[in-house]
Amino acid sequence: MNFIYDLHRTMMSQKLILVYQGDFTQESTKSILSMAERNLDSSGEESSIKRKVFNVMVEALQNIVKHSDELVDGQIRSHAAIFLIGKEANRYSIMSGNPVQKTNVPKLQKNLEQINGLDKDGLKELYKEIIKNTTISEKGGAGLGFVDMARKSGGKLEFEFPEMNAEYCFFCLKVNVPRDNE
């Protein structure tokens, strides 16, 4: 039972205020958002910061629900993923991880690198361009989520794709939202 204490220590050292691991559905997403909202409200955070954090959380959770590739290891596990929120003195970190098929990694990585290569004005232009020229994909996305997260955070999106097995990588995303209004 030491893992409970180990997990607690890890959460404390990483300054995590919310962690959810499991299947992500619209219902579990609503619950996560309301828990996080209560946490932000009780912390007395400025409303403009709360809005940015909440917006990034919504985008990250929608990304998991819509784009997490189903893992088939003798059974189908849909949307098995992890979502975390960290709170430090100067920022909130919204983190997520979900399985993606290796065949989807190059396109995803290219999109993220393109977004990270843009400044504030470039992100605004890309956002407008996507709205004007894009049709919604069969999974319900138009590619706006990552652009919106970058715009709301004012920083780069951190990401990695550790290998899970021959067919899947685990897409890890971290978005930092500053706690000061710059």
Coordinates of C-alpha atoms in Angstrom, one line a residue:
M1 CA 0.0 0.0 0.0
N2 CA 3.0 2.3 -0.1
F3 CA 2.0 3.3 -3.6
I4 CA -0.7 5.5 -2.1
Y5 CA 1.9 7.5 -0.1
D6 CA 4.2 7.5 -3.1
L7 CA 1.5 8.9 -5.3
H8 CA 0.6 11.5 -2.7
R9 CA 4.3 12.6 -2.4
T10 CA 4.6 12.8 -6.2
M11 CA 1.4 14.9 -6.4
M12 CA 2.8 17.3 -3.7
S13 CA 6.2 17.6 -5.3
Q14 CA 4.8 18.2 -8.8
K15 CA 2.3 20.7 -7.3
L16 CA -0.7 18.8 -8.7
I17 CA -4.1 19.9 -7.6
L18 CA -6.2 17.6 -9.8
V19 CA -5.5 14.3 -11.4
Y20 CA -7.9 12.1 -13.3
Q21 CA -7.0 8.9 -15.0
G22 CA -9.4 6.6 -16.8
D23 CA -12.0 6.7 -19.6
F24 CA -12.9 10.1 -20.8
T25 CA -16.6 10.7 -21.7
Q26 CA -18.6 13.9 -22.0
E27 CA -20.0 13.1 -18.4
S28 CA -16.6 12.6 -16.8
T29 CA -15.3 15.7 -18.6
K30 CA -18.2 17.7 -17.1
S31 CA -17.3 16.4 -13.6
I32 CA -13.6 17.2 -14.0
L33 CA -14.4 20.7 -15.2
S34 CA -16.8 21.4 -12.3
M35 CA -14.2 20.1 -9.7
A36 CA -11.5 22.3 -11.3
E37 CA -13.8 25.3 -11.4
R38 CA -14.6 24.9 -7.7
N39 CA -10.9 24.6 -6.9
L40 CA -10.1 27.8 -8.9
D41 CA -13.1 29.6 -7.2
S42 CA -12.0 28.7 -3.7
S43 CA -8.4 29.7 -4.4
G44 CA -9.6 33.3 -5.1
E45 CA -7.8 33.4 -8.4
E46 CA -8.4 36.5 -10.7
S47 CA -11.4 35.9 -13.0
S48 CA -9.3 36.6 -16.2
I49 CA -6.8 33.9 -15.1
K50 CA -9.6 31.5 -14.2
R51 CA -11.1 32.0 -17.7
K52 CA -7.8 31.3 -19.5
V53 CA -7.2 28.1 -17.3
F54 CA -10.8 27.0 -17.8
N55 CA -10.6 27.5 -21.6
V56 CA -7.3 25.5 -21.9
M57 CA -8.8 22.7 -19.7
V58 CA -11.9 22.5 -22.0
E59 CA -9.7 22.3 -25.1
A60 CA -7.4 19.7 -23.6
L61 CA -10.3 17.5 -22.4
Q62 CA -12.2 17.8 -25.7
N63 CA -8.9 16.8 -27.5
I64 CA -8.8 13.6 -25.3
V65 CA -12.5 12.8 -25.9
K66 CA -12.4 13.4 -29.7
H67 CA -8.9 12.4 -30.7
S68 CA -7.7 9.7 -28.3
D69 CA -7.1 6.6 -30.5
E70 CA -8.7 3.5 -29.1
L71 CA -6.2 1.0 -27.8
V72 CA -6.9 -2.6 -28.8
D73 CA -5.0 -5.1 -26.5
G74 CA -7.4 -7.9 -26.7
Q75 CA -10.1 -5.5 -25.6
I76 CA -11.2 -2.1 -26.8
R77 CA -10.4 0.7 -24.3
S78 CA -11.9 4.0 -25.6
H79 CA -10.4 7.3 -24.4
A80 CA -8.2 5.7 -21.7
A81 CA -6.1 8.8 -20.8
I82 CA -4.9 11.1 -18.0
F83 CA -5.6 14.7 -17.2
L84 CA -3.7 16.8 -14.6
I85 CA -3.6 20.4 -13.3
G86 CA -0.7 21.8 -11.5
K87 CA -0.5 25.1 -9.6
E88 CA 2.7 26.8 -8.9
A89 CA 3.4 30.3 -7.6
N90 CA 3.6 31.9 -11.1
R91 CA 1.5 29.6 -13.3
Y92 CA -1.0 26.8 -13.8
S93 CA 0.0 23.8 -15.9
I94 CA -2.7 21.9 -17.7
M95 CA -1.4 18.5 -18.8
S96 CA -2.9 15.6 -20.6
G97 CA -1.9 12.3 -22.1
N98 CA -3.6 9.9 -24.4
P99 CA -2.8 7.1 -26.8
V100 CA -2.4 7.9 -30.5
Q101 CA -1.6 5.6 -33.3
K102 CA 2.0 6.1 -34.5
T103 CA 0.7 6.8 -38.0
N104 CA -1.0 9.9 -36.6
V105 CA 2.1 11.3 -34.9
P106 CA 3.9 13.0 -37.8
K107 CA 0.9 15.1 -38.7
L108 CA 0.2 16.0 -35.1
Q109 CA 3.8 16.9 -34.4
K110 CA 4.0 19.0 -37.6
N111 CA 0.8 20.9 -36.5
L112 CA 2.2 21.5 -33.0
E113 CA 5.6 22.7 -34.3
Q114 CA 3.8 25.1 -36.7
I115 CA 1.8 26.6 -33.9
N116 CA 4.9 26.9 -31.6
G117 CA 6.7 28.7 -34.4
L118 CA 4.2 31.5 -34.5
D119 CA 4.0 34.7 -32.5
K120 CA 0.8 36.3 -31.1
D121 CA -0.2 37.9 -34.4
G122 CA 0.7 34.7 -36.4
L123 CA -1.6 32.6 -34.1
K124 CA -4.4 35.1 -34.5
E125 CA -4.0 34.9 -38.3
L126 CA -3.9 31.1 -38.3
Y127 CA -7.0 31.0 -36.1
K128 CA -8.9 33.2 -38.6
E129 CA -7.6 31.2 -41.5
I130 CA -8.8 27.9 -39.9
I131 CA -12.2 29.3 -39.2
K132 CA -12.6 30.7 -42.7
N133 CA -11.2 27.7 -44.7
T134 CA -11.7 24.5 -42.7
T135 CA -14.5 22.0 -42.6
I136 CA -15.1 20.1 -39.4
S137 CA -13.4 16.6 -39.5
E138 CA -15.3 13.4 -38.9
K139 CA -14.1 13.5 -35.3
G140 CA -15.5 16.9 -34.8
G141 CA -12.3 19.0 -34.9
A142 CA -11.2 21.8 -37.2
G143 CA -7.7 22.1 -35.7
L144 CA -8.6 25.2 -33.6
G145 CA -8.0 23.6 -30.2
F146 CA -4.2 23.7 -30.1
V147 CA -4.2 27.2 -31.6
D148 CA -6.6 28.4 -29.0
M149 CA -4.6 26.8 -26.2
A150 CA -1.4 28.6 -27.5
R151 CA -3.3 31.9 -27.7
K152 CA -4.8 31.7 -24.2
S153 CA -1.6 30.6 -22.6
G154 CA 0.7 33.1 -24.4
G155 CA 3.4 30.4 -24.5
K156 CA 4.6 27.4 -26.4
L157 CA 2.8 24.1 -26.2
E158 CA 5.1 21.4 -24.6
F159 CA 4.6 17.9 -26.1
E160 CA 6.2 14.5 -26.3
F161 CA 5.3 11.1 -27.9
P162 CA 6.8 8.3 -25.8
E163 CA 6.4 4.9 -27.4
M164 CA 3.8 2.6 -25.8
N165 CA 4.2 -0.4 -28.2
A166 CA 4.7 -1.2 -31.9
E167 CA 1.5 0.7 -32.9
Y168 CA 0.9 3.4 -30.3
C169 CA 2.6 6.4 -28.8
F170 CA 1.3 8.3 -25.7
F171 CA 0.7 11.9 -26.6
C172 CA 1.8 14.1 -23.6
L173 CA 0.8 17.7 -23.8
K174 CA 1.5 20.5 -21.2
V175 CA 0.2 24.0 -21.5
N176 CA 1.3 26.7 -19.0
V177 CA -1.0 29.6 -18.1
P178 CA 0.8 32.4 -16.3
R179 CA -0.8 33.6 -13.0
D180 CA -0.1 37.2 -13.7
N181 CA -1.9 39.3 -16.3
E182 CA 0.7 40.3 -18.8

